[in-house]
Tab-separated table of C-alpha atoms (C1' of nucleotides) in Angstrom:
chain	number	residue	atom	x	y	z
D	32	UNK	CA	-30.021	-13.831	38.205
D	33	UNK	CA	-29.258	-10.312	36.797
D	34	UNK	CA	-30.391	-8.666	33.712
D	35	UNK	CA	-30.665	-11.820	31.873
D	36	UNK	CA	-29.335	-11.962	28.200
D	37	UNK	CA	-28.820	-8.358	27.873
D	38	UNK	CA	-26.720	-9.095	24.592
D	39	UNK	CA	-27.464	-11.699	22.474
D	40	UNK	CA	-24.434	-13.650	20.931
D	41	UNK	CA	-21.740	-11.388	19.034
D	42	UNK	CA	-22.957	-8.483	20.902
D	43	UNK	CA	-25.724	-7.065	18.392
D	44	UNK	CA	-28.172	-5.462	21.301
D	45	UNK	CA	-24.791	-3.625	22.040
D	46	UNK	CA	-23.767	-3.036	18.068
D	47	UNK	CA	-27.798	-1.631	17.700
D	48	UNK	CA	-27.581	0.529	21.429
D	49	UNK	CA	-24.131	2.093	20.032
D	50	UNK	CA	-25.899	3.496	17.254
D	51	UNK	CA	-29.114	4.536	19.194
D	52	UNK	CA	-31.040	1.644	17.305
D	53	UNK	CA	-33.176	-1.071	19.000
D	54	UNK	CA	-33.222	-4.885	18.995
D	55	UNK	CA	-36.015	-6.164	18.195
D	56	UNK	CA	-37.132	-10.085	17.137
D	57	UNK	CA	-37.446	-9.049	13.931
D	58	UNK	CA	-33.385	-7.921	13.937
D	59	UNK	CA	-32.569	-11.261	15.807
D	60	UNK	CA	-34.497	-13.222	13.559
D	61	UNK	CA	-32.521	-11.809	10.153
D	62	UNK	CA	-29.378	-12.099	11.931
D	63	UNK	CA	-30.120	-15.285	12.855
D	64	UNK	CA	-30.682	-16.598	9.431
D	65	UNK	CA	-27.406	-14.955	7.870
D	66	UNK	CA	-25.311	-15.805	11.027
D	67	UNK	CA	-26.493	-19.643	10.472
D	68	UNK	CA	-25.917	-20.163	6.753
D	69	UNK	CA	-22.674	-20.024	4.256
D	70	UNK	CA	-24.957	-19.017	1.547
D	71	UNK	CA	-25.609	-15.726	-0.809
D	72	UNK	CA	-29.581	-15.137	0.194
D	73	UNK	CA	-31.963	-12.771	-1.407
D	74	UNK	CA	-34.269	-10.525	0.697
D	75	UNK	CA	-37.103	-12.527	0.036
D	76	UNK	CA	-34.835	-16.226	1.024
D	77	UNK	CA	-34.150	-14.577	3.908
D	78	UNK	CA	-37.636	-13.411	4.826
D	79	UNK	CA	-38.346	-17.096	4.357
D	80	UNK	CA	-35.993	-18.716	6.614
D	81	UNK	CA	-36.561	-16.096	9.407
D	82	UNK	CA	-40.632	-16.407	9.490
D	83	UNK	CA	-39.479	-19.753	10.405
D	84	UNK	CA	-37.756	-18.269	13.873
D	85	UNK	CA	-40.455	-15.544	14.128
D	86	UNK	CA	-43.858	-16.429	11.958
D	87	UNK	CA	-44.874	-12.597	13.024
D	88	UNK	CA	-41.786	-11.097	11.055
D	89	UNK	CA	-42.616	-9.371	7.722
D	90	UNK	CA	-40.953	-8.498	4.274
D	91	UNK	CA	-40.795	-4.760	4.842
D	92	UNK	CA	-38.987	-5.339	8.047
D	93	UNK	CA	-36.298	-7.868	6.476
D	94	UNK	CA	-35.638	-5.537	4.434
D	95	UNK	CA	-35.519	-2.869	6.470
D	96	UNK	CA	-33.457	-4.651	9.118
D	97	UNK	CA	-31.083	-5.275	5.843
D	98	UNK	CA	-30.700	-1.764	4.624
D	99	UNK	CA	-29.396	-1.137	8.365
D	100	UNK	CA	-27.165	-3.601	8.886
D	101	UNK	CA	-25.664	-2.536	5.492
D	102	UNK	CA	-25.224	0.716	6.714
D	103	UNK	CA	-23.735	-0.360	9.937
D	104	UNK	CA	-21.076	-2.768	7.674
D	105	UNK	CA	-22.532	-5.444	9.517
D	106	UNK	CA	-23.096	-7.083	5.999
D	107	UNK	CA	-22.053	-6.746	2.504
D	108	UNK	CA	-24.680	-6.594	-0.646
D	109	UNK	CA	-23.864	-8.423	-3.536
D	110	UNK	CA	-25.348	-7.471	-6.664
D	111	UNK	CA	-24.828	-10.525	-9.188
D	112	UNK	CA	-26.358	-10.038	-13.024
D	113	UNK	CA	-30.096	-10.857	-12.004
D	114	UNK	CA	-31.614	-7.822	-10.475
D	115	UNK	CA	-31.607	-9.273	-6.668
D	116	UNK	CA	-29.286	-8.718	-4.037
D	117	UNK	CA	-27.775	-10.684	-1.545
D	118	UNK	CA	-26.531	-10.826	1.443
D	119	UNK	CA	-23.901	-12.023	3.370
D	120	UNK	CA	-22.329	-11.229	7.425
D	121	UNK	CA	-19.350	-9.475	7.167
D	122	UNK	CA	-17.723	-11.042	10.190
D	123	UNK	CA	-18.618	-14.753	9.395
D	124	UNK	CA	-16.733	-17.147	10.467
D	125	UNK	CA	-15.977	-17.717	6.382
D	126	UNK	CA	-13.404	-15.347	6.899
D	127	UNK	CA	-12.561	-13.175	4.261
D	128	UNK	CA	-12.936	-14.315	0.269
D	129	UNK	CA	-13.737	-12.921	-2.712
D	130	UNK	CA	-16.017	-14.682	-5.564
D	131	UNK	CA	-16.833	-16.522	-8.443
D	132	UNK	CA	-19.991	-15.075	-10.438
D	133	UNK	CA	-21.499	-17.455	-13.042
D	134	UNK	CA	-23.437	-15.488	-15.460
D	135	UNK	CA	-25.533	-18.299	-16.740
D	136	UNK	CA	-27.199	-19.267	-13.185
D	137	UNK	CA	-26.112	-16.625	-11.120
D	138	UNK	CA	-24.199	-18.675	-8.486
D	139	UNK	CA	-22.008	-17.018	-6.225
D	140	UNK	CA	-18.627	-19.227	-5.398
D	141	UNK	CA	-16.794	-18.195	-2.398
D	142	UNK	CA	-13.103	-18.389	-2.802
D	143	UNK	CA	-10.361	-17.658	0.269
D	144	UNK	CA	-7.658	-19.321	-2.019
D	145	UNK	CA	-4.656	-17.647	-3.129
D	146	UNK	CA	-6.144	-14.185	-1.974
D	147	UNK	CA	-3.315	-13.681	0.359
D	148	UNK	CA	-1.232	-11.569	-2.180
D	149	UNK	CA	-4.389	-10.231	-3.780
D	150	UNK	CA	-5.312	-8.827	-0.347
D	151	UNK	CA	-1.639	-7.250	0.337
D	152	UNK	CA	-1.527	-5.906	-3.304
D	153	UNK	CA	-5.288	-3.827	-2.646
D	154	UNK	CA	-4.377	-2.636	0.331
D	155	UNK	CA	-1.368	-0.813	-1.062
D	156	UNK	CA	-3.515	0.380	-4.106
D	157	UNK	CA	-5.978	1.414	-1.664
D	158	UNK	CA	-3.508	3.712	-0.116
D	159	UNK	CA	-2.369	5.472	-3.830
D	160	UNK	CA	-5.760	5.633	-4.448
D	161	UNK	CA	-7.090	7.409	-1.866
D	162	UNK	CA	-4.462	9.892	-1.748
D	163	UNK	CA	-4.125	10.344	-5.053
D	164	UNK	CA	-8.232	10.617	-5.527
D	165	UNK	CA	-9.383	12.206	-1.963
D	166	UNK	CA	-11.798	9.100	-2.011
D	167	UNK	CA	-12.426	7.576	1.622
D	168	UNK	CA	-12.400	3.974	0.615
D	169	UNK	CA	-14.320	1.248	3.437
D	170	UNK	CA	-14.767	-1.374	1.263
D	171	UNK	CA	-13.611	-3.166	-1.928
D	172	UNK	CA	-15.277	-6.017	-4.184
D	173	UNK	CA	-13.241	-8.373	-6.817
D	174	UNK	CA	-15.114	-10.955	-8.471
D	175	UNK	CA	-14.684	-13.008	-11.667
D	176	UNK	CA	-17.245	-13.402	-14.111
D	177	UNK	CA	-17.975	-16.682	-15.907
D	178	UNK	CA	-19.098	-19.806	-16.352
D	179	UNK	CA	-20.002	-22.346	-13.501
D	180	UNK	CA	-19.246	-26.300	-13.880
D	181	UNK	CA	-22.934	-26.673	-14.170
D	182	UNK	CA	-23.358	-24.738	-16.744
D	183	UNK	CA	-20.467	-25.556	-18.848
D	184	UNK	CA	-21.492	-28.492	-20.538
G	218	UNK	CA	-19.278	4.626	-55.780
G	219	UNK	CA	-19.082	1.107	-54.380
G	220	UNK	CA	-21.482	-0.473	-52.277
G	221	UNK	CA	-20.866	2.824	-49.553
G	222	UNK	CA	-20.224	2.533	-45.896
G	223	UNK	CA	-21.172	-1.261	-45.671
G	224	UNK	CA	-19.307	-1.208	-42.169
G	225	UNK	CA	-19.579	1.754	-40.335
G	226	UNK	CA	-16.810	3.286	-37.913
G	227	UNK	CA	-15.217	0.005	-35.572
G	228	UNK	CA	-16.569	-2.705	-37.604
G	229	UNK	CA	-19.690	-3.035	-35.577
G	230	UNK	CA	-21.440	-3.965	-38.993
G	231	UNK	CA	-20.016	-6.768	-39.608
G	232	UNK	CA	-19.767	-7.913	-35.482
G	233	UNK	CA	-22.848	-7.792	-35.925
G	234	UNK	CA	-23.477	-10.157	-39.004
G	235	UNK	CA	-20.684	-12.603	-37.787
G	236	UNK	CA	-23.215	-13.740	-34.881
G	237	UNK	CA	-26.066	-13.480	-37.571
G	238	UNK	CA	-27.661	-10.379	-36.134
G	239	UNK	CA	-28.289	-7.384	-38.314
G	240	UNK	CA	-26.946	-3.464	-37.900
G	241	UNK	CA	-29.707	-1.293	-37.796
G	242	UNK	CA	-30.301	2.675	-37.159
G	243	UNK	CA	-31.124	1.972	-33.342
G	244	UNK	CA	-28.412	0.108	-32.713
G	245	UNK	CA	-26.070	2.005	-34.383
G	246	UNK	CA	-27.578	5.337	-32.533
G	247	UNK	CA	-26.746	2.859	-29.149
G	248	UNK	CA	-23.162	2.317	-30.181
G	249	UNK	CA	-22.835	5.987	-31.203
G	250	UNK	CA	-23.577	7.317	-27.488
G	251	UNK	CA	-21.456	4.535	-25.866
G	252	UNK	CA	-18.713	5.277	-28.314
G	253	UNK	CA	-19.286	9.233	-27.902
G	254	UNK	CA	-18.770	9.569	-24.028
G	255	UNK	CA	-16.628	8.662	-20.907
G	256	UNK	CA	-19.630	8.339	-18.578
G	257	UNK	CA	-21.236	5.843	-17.045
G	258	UNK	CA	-24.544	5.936	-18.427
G	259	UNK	CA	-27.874	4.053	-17.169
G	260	UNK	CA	-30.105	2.522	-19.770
G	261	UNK	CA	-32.464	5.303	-19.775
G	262	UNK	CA	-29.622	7.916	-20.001
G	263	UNK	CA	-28.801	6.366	-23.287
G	264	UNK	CA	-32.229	6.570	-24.009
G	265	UNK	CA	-32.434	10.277	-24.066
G	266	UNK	CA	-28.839	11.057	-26.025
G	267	UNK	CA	-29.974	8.012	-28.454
G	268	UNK	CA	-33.065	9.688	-29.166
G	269	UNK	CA	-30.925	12.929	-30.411
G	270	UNK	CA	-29.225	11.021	-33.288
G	271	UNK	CA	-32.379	8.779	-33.843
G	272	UNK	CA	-35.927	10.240	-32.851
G	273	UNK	CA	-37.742	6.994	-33.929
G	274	UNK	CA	-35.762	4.259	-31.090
G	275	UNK	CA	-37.595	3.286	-28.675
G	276	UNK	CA	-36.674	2.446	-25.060
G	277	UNK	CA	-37.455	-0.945	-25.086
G	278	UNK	CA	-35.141	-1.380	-27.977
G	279	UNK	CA	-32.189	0.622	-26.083
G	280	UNK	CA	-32.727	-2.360	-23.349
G	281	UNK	CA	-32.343	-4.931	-26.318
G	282	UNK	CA	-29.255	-3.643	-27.686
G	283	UNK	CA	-27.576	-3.522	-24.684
G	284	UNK	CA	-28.487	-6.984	-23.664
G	285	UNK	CA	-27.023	-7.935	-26.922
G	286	UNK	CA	-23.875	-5.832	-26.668
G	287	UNK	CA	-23.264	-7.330	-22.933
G	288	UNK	CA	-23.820	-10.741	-24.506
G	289	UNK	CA	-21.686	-9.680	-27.139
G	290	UNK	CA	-19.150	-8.921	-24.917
G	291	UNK	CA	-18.957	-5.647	-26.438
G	292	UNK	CA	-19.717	-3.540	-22.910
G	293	UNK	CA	-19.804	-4.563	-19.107
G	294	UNK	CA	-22.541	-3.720	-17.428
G	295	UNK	CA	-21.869	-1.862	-13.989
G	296	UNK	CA	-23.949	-2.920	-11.019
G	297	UNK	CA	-23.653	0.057	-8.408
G	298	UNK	CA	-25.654	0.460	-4.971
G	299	UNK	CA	-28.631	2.145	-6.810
G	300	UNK	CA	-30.711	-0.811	-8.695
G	301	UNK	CA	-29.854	0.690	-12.277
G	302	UNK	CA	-27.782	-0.850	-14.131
G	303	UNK	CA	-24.907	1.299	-15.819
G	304	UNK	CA	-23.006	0.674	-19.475
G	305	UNK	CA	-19.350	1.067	-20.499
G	306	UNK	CA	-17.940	0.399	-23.729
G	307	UNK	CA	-15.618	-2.666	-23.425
G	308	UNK	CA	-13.065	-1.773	-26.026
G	309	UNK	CA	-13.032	2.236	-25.408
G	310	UNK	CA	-10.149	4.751	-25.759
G	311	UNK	CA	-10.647	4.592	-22.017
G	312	UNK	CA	-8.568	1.579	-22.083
G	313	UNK	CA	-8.456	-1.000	-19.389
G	314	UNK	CA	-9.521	0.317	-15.704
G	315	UNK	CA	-10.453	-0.010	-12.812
G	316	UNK	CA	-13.843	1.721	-10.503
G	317	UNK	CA	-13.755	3.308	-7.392
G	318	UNK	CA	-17.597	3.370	-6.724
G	319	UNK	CA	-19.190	6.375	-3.945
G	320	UNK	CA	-21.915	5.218	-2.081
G	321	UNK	CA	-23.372	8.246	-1.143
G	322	UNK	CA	-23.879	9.570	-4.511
G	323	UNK	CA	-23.209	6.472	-6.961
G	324	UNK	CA	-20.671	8.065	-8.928
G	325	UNK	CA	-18.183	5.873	-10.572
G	326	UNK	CA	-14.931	6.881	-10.651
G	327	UNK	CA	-12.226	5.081	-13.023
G	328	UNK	CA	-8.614	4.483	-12.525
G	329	UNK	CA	-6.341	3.218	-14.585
G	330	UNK	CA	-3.279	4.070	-12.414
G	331	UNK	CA	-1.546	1.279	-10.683
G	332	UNK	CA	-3.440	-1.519	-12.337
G	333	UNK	CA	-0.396	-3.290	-14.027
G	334	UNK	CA	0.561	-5.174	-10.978
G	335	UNK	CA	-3.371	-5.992	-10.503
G	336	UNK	CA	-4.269	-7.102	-13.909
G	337	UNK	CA	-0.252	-9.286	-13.963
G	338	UNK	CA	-1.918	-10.716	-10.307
G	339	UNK	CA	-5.417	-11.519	-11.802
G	340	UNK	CA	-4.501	-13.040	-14.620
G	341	UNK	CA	-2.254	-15.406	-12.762
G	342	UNK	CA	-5.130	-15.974	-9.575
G	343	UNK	CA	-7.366	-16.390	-12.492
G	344	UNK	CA	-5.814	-19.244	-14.129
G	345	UNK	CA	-5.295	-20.648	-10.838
G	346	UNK	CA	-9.290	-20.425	-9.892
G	347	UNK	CA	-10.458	-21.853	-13.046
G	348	UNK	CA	-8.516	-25.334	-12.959
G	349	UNK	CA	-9.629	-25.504	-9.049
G	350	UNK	CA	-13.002	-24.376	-9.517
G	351	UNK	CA	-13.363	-25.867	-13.021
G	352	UNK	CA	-15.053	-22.339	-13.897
G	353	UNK	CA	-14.675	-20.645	-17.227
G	354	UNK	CA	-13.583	-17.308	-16.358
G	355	UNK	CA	-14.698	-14.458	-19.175
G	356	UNK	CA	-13.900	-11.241	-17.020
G	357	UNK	CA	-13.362	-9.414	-14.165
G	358	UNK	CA	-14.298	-6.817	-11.769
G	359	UNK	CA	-12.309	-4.916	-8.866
G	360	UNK	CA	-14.294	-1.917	-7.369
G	361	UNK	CA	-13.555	-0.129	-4.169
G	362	UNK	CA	-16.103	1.459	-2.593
G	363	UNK	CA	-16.290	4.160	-0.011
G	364	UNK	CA	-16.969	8.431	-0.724
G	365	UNK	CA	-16.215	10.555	-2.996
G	366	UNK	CA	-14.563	13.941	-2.257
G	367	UNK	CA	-17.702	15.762	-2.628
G	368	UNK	CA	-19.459	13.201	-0.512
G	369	UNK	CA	-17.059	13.420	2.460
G	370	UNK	CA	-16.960	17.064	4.130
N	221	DT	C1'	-37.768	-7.548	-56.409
N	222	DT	C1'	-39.078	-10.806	-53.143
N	223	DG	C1'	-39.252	-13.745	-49.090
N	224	DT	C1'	-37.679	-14.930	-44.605
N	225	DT	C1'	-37.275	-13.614	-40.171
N	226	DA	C1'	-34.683	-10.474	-37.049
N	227	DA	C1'	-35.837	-6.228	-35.067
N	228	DT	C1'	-38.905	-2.686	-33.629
N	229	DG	C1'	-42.308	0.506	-30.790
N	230	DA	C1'	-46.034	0.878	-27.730
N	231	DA	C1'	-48.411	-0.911	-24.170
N	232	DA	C1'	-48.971	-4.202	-20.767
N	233	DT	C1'	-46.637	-6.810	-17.328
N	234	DT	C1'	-43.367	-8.403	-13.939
N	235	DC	C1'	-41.211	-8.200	-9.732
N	236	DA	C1'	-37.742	-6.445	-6.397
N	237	DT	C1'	-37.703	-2.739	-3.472
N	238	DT	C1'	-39.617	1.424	-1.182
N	239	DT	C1'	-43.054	4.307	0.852
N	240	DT	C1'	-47.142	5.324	3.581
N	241	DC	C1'	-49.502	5.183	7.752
N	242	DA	C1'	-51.633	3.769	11.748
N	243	DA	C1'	-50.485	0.527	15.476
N	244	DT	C1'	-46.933	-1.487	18.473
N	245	DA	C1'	-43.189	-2.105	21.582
N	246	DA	C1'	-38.096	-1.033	23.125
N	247	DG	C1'	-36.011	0.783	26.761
N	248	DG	C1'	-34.746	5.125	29.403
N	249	DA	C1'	-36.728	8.086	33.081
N	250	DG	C1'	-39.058	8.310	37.281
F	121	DC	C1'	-42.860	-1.648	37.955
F	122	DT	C1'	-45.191	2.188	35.153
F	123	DC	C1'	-45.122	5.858	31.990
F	124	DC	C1'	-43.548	8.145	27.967
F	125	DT	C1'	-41.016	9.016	23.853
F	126	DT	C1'	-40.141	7.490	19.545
F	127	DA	C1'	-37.923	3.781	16.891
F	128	DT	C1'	-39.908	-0.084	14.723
F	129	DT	C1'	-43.314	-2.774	12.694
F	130	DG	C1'	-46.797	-5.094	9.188
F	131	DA	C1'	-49.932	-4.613	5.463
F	132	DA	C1'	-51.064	-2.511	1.511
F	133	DA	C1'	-50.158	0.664	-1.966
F	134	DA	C1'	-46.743	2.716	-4.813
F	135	DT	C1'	-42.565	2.919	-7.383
F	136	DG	C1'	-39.635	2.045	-11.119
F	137	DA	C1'	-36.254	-0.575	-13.769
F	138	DA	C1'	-36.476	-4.187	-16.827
F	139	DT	C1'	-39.042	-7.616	-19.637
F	140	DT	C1'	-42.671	-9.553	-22.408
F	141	DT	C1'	-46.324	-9.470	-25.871
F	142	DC	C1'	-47.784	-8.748	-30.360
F	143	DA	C1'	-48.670	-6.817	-34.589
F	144	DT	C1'	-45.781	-4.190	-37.837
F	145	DT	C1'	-41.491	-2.996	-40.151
F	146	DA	C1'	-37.220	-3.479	-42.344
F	147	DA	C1'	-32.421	-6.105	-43.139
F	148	DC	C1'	-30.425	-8.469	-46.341
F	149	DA	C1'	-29.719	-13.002	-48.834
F	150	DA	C1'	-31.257	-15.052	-52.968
DNA sequence: TTGTTAATGAAATTCATTTTCAATAAGGAG
DNA sequence: CTCCTTATTGAAAATGAATTTCATTAACAA
């Protein structure tokens, strides 16, 4: 029957191999959890949910297994007001949005509306910017700050 | 003579008192090293200069002002990669700007060069977002992250 | 001048994240 | 399939930014 499941699904033994790093259950667990979820999780939510896949997995390694992926730009770290991160695939089926902060409860709100221009308008800045400061730019973030329905009232 | 310098430089005196806090000699040594620098300094930073112009503040109450201040809405607090958090004055000479951020080194660079067209397309996604979202938006953040000239040979 | 209470410093505490280190296992070579 | 190199791991200890506690001090209104 061949090698069997050589790559998982997306292609992450192949992702980790390209880079010289290994897959592991640990990996597939975290990646798991993030791939399976719309939400903003913390190390420690995520350590949660993926001890549920793998009961053997520990913090150090979600975290770990975090800090690489990051470095890969496999996912994105958020850094709302509270001091946690969190986490979310790059390439999720979300698509691409930018977010809502509430500064009362720390909810993230994903958005995809209306960034259609704000998208085409960075992109050109992106290009003045990086000639005009030498900077190598991978990435960008825009977020609004406020306050959530919840915690209007 | 008068009743002297009731309000100090900026009217930070009487911001105070309109909230029903009071000005005193650490927060005013705070203010002084915000107001006294273009850099983007972590709370401990401040520490140090605030110690130079007041020997008796302490750090905890460095971390107290600030919280005010951000609550205030007198500085933004800057989350970078790196888990400390970094303080800009909100109403500086600066002006309004933007950050490119390095991830290699943290620095934060700002721009204030081609943000007309960004701030005229925020303000209008903005009002947009809060009647969808029903979310009372106070501010705003675009960052683009990537490396720094130094970072990238 | 006095009284109320916001503000303070020092020390203790919290808690997310990182480091240490010995044990384990991924996966290429044979 | 087996061996070997070394990336990866878990547990525990360490780190370090930020917060809390608490008794003392000082702002400022009356």
């Amino acid at each position: 029957m061949g090698r069997g499941k050589c790559f998982g699904q997306g292609g992450w033994h192949g992702k980790f191999h390209g880079r010289g790093y290994r897959m592991t259950a640990g990996r597939e667990a975290v990646i798991n959890v993030l791939s399976s979820t719309k939400e903003h999780l913390s190390a420690d939510e995520i350590f949660i949910r993926a001890r549920k896949l793998n009961p053997d997995i520990g913090l150090t390694t979600v975290y770990r297994t975090l800090e690489r992926l990051s470095i890969m730009g496999e996912i994105h770290r958020l850094d709302p007001g509270d001091k946690r991160a969190r986490f979310e695939l790059a390439e999720s089926e979300k698509g691409h949005h930018h977010h809502l902060v509430c500064t009362k409860c720390n909810r993230i709100i994903d958005y995809d509306d209306f960034i259609d221009d704000e998208v085409k308008l960075l992109s050109e800045t992106e290009k003045k910017l990086s000639k005009k400061y030498d900077f190598k730019i991978n990435n960008h973030l825009i977020q609004f700050y406020g306050e959530c329905k919840e915690c209007a009232e």
